[in-house]
Tab-separated table of C-alpha atoms in Angstrom:
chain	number	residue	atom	x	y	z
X	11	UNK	CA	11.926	-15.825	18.461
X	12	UNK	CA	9.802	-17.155	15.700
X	13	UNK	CA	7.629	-14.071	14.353
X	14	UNK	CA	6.215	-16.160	11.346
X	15	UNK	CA	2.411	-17.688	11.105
X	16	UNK	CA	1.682	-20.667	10.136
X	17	UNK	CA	0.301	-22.546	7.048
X	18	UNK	CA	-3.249	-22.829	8.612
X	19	UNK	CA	-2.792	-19.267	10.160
X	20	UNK	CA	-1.791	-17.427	6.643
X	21	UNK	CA	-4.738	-19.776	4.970
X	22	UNK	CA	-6.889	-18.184	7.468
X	23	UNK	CA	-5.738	-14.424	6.430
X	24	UNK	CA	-6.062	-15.190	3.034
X	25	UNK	CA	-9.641	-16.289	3.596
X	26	UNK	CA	-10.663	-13.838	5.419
X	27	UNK	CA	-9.046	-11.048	2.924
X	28	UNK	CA	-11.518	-12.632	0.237
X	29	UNK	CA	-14.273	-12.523	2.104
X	30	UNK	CA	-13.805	-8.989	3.322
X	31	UNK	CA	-13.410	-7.977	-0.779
X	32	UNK	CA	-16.908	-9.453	-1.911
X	33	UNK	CA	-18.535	-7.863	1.300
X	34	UNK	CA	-17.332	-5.205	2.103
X	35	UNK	CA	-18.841	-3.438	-0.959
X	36	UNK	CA	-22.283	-5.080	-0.449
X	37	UNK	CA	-22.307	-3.702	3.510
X	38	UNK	CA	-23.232	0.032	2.302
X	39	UNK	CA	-21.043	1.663	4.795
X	40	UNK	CA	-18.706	4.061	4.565
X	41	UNK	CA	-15.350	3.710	6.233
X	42	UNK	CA	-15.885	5.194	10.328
X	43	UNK	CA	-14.192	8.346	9.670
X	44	UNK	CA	-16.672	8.836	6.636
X	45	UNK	CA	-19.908	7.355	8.641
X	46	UNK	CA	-23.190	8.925	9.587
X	47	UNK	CA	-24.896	8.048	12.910
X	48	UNK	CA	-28.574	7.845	11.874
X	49	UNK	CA	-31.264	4.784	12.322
X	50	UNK	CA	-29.856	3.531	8.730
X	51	UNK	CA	-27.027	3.626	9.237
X	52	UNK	CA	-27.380	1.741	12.514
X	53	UNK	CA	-29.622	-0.728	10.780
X	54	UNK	CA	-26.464	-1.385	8.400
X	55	UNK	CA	-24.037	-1.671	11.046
X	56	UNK	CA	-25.819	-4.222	12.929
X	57	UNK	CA	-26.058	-6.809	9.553
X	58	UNK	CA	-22.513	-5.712	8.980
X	59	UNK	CA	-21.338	-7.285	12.193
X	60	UNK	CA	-23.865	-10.284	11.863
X	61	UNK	CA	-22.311	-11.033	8.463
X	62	UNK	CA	-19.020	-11.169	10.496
X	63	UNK	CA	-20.113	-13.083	13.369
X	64	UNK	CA	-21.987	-15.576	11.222
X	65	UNK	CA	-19.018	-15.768	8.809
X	66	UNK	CA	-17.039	-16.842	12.665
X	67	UNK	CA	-14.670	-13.805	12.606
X	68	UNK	CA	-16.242	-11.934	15.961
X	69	UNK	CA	-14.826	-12.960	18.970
X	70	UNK	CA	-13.727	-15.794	18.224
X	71	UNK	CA	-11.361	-16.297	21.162
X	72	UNK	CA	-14.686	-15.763	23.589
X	73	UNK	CA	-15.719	-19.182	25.339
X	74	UNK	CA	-18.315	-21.898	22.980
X	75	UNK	CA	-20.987	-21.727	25.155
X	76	UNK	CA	-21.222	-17.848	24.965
X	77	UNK	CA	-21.304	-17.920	21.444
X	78	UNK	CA	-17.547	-17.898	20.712
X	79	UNK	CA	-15.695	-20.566	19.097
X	80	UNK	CA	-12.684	-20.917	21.656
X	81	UNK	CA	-9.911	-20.487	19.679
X	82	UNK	CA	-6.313	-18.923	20.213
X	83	UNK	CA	-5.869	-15.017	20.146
X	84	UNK	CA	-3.299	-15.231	17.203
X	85	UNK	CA	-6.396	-16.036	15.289
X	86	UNK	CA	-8.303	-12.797	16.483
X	87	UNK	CA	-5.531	-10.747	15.808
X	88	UNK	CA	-5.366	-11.763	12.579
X	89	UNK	CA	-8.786	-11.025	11.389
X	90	UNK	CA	-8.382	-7.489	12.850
X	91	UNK	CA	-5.398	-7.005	11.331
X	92	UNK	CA	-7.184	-7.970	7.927
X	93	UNK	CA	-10.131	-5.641	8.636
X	94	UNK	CA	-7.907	-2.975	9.383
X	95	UNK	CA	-5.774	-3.203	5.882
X	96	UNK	CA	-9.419	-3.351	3.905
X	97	UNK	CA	-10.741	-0.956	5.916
X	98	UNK	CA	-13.111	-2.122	6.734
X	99	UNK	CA	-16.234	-0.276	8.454
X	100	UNK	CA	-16.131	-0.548	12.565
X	101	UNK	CA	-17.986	-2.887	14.190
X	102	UNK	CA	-20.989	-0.732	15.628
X	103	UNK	CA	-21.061	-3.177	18.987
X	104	UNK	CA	-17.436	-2.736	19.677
X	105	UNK	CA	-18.027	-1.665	23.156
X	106	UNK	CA	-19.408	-4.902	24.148
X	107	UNK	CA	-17.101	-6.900	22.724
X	108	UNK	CA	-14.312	-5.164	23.165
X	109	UNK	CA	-14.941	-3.422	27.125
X	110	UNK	CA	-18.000	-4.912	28.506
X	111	UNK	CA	-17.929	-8.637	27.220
X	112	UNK	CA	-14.428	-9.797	28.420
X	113	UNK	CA	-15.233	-7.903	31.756
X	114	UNK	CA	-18.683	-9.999	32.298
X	115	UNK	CA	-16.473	-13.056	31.010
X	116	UNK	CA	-13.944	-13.136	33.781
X	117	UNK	CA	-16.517	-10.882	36.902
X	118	UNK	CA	-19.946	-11.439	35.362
X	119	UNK	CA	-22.644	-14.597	37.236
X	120	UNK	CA	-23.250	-17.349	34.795
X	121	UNK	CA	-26.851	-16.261	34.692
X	122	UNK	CA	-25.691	-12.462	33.333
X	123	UNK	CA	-23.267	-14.565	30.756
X	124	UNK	CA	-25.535	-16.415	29.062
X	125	UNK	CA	-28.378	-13.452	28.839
X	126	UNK	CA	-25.890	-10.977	27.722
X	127	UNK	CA	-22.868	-12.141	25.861
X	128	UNK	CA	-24.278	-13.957	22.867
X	129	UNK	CA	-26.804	-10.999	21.997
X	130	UNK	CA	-23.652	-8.771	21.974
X	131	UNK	CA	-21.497	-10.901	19.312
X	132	UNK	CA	-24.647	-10.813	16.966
X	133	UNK	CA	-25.447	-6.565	17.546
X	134	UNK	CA	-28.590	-7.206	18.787
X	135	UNK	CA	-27.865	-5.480	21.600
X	136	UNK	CA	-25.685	-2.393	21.920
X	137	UNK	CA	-23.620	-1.057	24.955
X	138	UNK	CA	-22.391	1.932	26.149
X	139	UNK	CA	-20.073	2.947	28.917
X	140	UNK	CA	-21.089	4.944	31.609
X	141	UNK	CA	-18.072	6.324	33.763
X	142	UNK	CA	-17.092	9.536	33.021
X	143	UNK	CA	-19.373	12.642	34.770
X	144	UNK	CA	-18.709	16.001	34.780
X	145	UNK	CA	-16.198	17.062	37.351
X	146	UNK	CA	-15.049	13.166	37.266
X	147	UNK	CA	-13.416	12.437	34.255
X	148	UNK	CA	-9.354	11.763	35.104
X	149	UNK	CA	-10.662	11.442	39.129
X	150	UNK	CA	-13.302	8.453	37.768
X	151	UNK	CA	-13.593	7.645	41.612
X	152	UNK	CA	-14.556	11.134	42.552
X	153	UNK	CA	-18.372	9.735	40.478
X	154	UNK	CA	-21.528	11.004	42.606
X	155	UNK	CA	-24.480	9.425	40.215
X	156	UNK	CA	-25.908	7.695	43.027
X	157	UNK	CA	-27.734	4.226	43.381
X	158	UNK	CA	-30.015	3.864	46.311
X	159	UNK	CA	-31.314	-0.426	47.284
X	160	UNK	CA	-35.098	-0.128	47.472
X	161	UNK	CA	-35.939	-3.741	48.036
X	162	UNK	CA	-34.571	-5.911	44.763
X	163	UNK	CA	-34.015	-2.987	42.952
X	164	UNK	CA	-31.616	-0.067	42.774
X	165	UNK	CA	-32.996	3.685	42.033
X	166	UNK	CA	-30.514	5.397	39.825
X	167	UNK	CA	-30.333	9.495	40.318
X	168	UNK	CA	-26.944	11.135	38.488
X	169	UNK	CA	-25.516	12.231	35.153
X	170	UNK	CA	-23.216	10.943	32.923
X	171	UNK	CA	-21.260	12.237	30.230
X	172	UNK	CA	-19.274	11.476	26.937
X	173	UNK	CA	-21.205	8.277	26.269
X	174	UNK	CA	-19.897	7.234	23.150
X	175	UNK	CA	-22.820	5.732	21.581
X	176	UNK	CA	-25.549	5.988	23.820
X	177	UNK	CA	-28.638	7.520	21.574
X	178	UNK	CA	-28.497	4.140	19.617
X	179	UNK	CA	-27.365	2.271	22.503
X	180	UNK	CA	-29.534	-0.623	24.109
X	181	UNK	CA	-27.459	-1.478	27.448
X	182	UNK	CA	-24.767	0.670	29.801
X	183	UNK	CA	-22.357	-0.936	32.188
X	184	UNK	CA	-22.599	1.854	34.715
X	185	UNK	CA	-20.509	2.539	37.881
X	186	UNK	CA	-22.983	4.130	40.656
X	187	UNK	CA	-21.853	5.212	44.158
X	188	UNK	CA	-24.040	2.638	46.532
X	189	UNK	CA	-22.172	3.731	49.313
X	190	UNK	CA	-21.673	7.607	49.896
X	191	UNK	CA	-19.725	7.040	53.559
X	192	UNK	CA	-17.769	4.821	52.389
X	193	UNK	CA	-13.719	6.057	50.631
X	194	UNK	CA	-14.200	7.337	47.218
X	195	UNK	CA	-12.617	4.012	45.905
X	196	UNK	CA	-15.120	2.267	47.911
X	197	UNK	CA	-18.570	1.842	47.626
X	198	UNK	CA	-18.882	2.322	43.904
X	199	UNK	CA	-21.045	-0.739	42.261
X	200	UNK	CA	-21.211	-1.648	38.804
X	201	UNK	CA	-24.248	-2.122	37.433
X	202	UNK	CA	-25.946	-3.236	34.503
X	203	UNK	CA	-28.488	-0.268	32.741
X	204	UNK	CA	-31.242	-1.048	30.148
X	205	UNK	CA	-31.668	1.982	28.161
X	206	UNK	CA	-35.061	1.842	27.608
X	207	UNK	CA	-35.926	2.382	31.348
X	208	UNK	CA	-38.162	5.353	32.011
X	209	UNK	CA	-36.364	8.550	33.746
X	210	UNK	CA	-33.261	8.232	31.003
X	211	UNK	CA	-32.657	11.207	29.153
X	212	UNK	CA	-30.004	10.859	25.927
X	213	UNK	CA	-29.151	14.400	24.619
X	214	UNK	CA	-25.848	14.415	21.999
X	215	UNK	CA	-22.852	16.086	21.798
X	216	UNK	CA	-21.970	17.583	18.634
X	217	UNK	CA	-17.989	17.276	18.502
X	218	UNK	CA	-15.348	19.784	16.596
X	219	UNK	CA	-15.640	16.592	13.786
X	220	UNK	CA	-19.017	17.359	13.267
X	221	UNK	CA	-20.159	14.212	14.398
X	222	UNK	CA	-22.799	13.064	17.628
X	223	UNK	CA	-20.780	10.500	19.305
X	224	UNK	CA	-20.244	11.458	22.827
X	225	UNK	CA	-23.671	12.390	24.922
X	226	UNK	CA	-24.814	13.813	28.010
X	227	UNK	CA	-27.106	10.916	29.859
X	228	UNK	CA	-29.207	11.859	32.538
X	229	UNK	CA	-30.942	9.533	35.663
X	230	UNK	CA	-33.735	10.707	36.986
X	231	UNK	CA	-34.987	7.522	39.818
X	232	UNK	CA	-34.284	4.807	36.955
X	233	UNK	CA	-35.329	1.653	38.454
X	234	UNK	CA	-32.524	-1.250	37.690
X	235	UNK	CA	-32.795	-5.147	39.363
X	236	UNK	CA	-30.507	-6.136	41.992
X	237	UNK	CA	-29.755	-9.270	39.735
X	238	UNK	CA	-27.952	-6.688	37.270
X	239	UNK	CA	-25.216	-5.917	39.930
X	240	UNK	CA	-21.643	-7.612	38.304
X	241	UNK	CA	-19.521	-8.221	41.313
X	242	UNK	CA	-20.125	-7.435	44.777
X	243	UNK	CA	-21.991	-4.213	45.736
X	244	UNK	CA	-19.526	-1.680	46.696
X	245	UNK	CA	-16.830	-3.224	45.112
X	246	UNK	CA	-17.462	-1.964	41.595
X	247	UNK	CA	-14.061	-0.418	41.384
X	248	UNK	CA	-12.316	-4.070	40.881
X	249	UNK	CA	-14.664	-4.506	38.126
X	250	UNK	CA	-14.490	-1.174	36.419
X	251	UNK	CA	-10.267	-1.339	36.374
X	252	UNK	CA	-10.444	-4.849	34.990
X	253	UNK	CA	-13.008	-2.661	31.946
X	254	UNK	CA	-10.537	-0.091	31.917
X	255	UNK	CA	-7.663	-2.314	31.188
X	256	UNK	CA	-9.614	-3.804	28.273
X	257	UNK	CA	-10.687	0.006	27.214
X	258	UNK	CA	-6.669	0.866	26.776
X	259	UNK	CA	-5.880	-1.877	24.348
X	260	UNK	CA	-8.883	-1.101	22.442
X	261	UNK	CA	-7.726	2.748	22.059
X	262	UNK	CA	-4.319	1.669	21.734
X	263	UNK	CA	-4.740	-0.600	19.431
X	264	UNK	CA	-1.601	-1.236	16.820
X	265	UNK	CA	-3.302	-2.325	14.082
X	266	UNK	CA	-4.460	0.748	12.642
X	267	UNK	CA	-1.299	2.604	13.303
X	268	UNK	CA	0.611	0.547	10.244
X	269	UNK	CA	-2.384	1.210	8.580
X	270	UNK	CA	-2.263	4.983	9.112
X	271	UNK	CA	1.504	4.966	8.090
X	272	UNK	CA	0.893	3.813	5.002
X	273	UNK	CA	-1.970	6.168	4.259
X	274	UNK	CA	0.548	8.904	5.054
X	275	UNK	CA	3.325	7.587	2.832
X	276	UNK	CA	0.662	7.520	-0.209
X	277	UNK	CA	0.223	11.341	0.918
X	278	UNK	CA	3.874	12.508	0.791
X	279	UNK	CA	4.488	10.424	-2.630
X	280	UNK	CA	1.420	12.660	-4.170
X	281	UNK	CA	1.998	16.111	-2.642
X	282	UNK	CA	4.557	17.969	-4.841
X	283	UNK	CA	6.759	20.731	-2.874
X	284	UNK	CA	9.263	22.861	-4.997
X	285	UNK	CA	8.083	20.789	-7.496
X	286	UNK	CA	9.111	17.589	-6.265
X	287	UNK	CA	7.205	14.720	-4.308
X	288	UNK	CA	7.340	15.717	-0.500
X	289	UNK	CA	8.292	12.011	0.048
X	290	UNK	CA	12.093	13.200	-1.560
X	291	UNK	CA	12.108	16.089	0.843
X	292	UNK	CA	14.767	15.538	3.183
X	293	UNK	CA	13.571	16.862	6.217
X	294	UNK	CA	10.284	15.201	5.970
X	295	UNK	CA	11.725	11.543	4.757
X	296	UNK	CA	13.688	11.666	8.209
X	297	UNK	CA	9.946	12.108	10.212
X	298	UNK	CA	8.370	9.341	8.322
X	299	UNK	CA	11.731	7.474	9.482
X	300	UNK	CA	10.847	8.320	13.401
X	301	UNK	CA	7.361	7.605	12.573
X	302	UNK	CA	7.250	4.218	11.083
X	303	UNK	CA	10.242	3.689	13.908
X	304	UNK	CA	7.561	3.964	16.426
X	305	UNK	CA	5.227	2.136	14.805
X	306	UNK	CA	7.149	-0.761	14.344
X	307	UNK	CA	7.682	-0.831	18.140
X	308	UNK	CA	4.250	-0.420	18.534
X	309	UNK	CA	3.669	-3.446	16.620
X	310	UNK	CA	6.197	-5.671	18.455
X	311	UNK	CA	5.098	-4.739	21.598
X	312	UNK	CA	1.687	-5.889	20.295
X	313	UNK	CA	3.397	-9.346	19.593
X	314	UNK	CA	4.535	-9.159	23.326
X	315	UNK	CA	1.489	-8.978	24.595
X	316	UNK	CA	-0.214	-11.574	22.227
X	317	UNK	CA	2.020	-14.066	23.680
X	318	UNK	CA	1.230	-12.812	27.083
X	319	UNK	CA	-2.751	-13.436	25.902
X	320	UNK	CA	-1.839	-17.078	24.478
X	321	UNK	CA	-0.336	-18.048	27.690
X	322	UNK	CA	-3.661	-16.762	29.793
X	323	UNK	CA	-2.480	-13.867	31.457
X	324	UNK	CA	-4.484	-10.727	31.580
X	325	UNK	CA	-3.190	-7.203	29.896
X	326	UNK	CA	-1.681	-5.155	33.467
X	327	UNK	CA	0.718	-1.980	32.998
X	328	UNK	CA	0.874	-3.398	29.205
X	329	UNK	CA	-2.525	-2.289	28.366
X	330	UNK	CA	-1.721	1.609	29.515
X	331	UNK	CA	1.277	1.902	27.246
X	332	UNK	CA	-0.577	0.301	24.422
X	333	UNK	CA	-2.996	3.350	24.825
X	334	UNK	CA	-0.339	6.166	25.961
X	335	UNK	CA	2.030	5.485	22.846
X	336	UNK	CA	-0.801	4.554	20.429
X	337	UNK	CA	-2.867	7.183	20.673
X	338	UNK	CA	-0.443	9.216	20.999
X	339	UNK	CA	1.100	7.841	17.878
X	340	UNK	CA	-1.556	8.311	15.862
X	341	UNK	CA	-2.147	11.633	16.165
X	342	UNK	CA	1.565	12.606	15.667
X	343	UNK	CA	0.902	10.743	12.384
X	344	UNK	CA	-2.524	12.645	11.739
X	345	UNK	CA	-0.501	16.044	12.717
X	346	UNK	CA	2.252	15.043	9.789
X	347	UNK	CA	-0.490	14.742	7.048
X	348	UNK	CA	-1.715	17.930	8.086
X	349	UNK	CA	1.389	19.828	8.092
X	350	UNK	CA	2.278	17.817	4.869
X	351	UNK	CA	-1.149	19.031	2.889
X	352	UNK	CA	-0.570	22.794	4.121
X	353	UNK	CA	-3.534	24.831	3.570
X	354	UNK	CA	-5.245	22.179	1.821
X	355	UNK	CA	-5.760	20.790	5.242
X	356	UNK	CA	-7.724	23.343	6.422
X	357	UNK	CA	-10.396	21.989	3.524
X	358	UNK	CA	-13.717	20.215	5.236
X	359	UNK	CA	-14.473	16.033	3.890
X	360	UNK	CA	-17.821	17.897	1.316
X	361	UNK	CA	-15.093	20.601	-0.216
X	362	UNK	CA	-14.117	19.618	-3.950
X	363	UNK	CA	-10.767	20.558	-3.340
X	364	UNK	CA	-10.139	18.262	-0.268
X	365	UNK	CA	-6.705	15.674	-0.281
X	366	UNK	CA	-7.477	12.206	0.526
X	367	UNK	CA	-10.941	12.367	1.014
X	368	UNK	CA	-10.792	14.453	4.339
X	369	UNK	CA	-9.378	11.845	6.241
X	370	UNK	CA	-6.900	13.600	7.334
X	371	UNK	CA	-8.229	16.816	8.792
X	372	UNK	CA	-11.017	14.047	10.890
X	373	UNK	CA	-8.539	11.775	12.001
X	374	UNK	CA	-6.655	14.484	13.330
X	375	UNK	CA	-9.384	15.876	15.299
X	376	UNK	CA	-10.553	11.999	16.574
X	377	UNK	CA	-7.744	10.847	17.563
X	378	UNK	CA	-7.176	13.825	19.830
X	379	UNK	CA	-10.312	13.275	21.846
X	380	UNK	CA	-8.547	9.550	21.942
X	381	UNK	CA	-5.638	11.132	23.994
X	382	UNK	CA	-7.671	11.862	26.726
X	383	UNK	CA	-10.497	9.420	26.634
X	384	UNK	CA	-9.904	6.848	28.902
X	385	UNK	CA	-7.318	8.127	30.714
X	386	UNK	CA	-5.316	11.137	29.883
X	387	UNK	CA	-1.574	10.804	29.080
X	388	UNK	CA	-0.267	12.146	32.267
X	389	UNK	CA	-3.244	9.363	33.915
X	390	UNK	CA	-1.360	6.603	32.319
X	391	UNK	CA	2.290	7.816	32.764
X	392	UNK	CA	1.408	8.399	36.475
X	393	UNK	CA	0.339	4.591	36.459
X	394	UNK	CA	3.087	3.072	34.353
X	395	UNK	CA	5.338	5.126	36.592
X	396	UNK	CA	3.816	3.622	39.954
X	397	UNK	CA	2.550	0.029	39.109
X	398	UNK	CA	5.248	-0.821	36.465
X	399	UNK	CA	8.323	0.856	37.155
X	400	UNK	CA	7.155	0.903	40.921
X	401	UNK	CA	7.688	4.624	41.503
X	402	UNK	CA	6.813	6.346	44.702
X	403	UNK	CA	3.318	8.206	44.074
X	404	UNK	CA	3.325	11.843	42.655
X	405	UNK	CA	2.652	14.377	45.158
């Protein structure tokens, strides 16, 4: 097996690493973990990721006439690995072009393609996801936010909650329950929302980071067209698994985890204990060992999968250990820091004594919520256990 890229493949990397150095800096943002969520900052963001697209490094394996250039994944996953290593601030329309995009791609009408897809490589319009509600989170077919078919339009009566994203957000792929006699799994629809429609309510969360990403969104008879259905009505659930599928390699993504390792490594060369770096520590050397262990397997199975991608077959069982072991992953790495900086890490990212900028004590916090957003652990062991290893079903 020949791991190596190629000439034109490692010219791309190094062009992209230049161009990432003389931007990045003129962007204005701060790294994600650092960010802000206000109309500034969400007037930065959206240049940020025009620069990008305009530059041809956003979705570039996406189809031409969507606005992509049609080129192999290998390609992709090199310009995320770059962005990752100059860390680089996160694309603010990443649900769209990670989730929503290659969902419309494969379910979506050509009509819906060519009205949505190119305004999401560009940010000028944002998406959110609207799944979870409260008292169906893990259950996601237990959802009761109903859609009733008044003529060409559905009326839209429910709640939803942890939106990532949704009080700056300008679209929601939304599952609704069009059917309420029909199986739980049946007669769900998924549905296309524009924000702006009267009867939404946006109210924030304010999570143990400090930060307003997740939100409470509430439906009161919010009129959507017919024509914004993707997929047949009632058989949303298809098309919300094929989104949920592209959701787990997002969380799970490898890229930063090699990324994070390294971060940590700076952090146990700098921390003295006994009055030695904690990197000569023993005990300690022997967890980054297991650590960067996992990671590395993390980042071959990545390699797996890219090949998988190259050959055109979609991510299955693949996707939900990408997002078990990698989120998990990287909060056993954010947990090491912690335990590594001692007290220190009990220090906020404004105190003038903080280690590494605060990163750590945030990252630790995130990547929990990452653990059970979209899809708890014991969600996607249940799953791996019963679609990949072909199980019998948990009782």
């Amino acid at each position: 097996m020949d791991l190596s890229f190629t000439d034109e493949e490692e010219q791309l990397r190094q062009k992209v690493r230049r161009f990432l150095e003389e931007e990045i800096p003129k962007a204005g943002l701060k790294p994600a973990s650092e960010g802000r969520e206000d109309k500034e900052w969400l007037a930065k963001a959206k240049a940020w990721q025009r620069k990008l697209y305009e530059a041809g490094y956003v979705a570039l394996a996406w189809p031409k006439e969507y606005g992509g250039q049609a080129i192999d994944p290998v390609k992709q996953s090199i310009v995320n690995e770059e962005l990752v290593r100059a860390n680089a601030p996160y694309l603010v329309g990443g649900s769209g072009l990670g989730m929503f995009g290659p969902t419309l791609i494969s379910w979506g009408d050509e009509e819906q393609r060519k009205r949505f897809l190119p305004k999401i490589l560009t940010a000028e319009e944002i998406w959110c996801q609207g799944y979870s509600e409260p008292g169906s989170g893990s259950d996601l077919a237990s959802l009761r936010t109903r859609a009733e078919i008044h003529g060409d339009e559905f009326v839209v009566n429910g709640q939803k909650v942890w939106t990532s994203g949704a009080q700056y957000s300008d679209w929601m792929f939304c599952l609704v329950r069009t059917d309420p006699e029909a199986p739980k799994h049946r007669g769900i629809s998924y549905i296309l929302i524009d924000m702006k429609s009267p009867g939404i309510t946006v109210r924030p969360l304010v999570q143990m980071t400090g930060d307003k990403g997740f939100n409470e969104v509430f439906f009161d008879s919010v009129h959507v067209p017919r024509k914004n259905l993707v997929g047949k009505l009632n058989e949303g659930w298809m098309v919300a698994n094929a989104t949920l599928f592209h959701e787990r390699n997002m969380l799970g993504s490898t890229t930063g985890s090699k990324q994070r390792f390294n971060r940590l490594l700076a952090l146990a060369k700098s921390i003295k204990r006994d009055g030695k770096p904690l990197i000569d520590d023993a005990v300690f050397r022997q967890r980054l060992v297991d650590l960067e262990i996992r990671v590395e397997a993390m980042r071959f199975h990545s390699y797996r999968q890219l090949t998988d991608q190259m050959r055109g077959k979609n991510p299955g069982v693949e996707a939900m250990i990408n997002k078990l072991v990698g989120t998990e992953l990287n909060h056993d790495l954010a947990t090491a820091a912690m335990e590594a900086m001692g007290d220190y890490s009990m220090l906020s990212r404004d105190d003038n004594e903080v280690l590494d900028h605060g990163y750590w004590p945030y990252e630790w916090m995130f990547s929990l919520g990452l653990v059970i957003g979209g899809g708890t652990s014991h969600i996607q062991k249940n799953i791996i256990a019963e679609r990949g290893l072909k199980m019998p079903k948990s009782r």
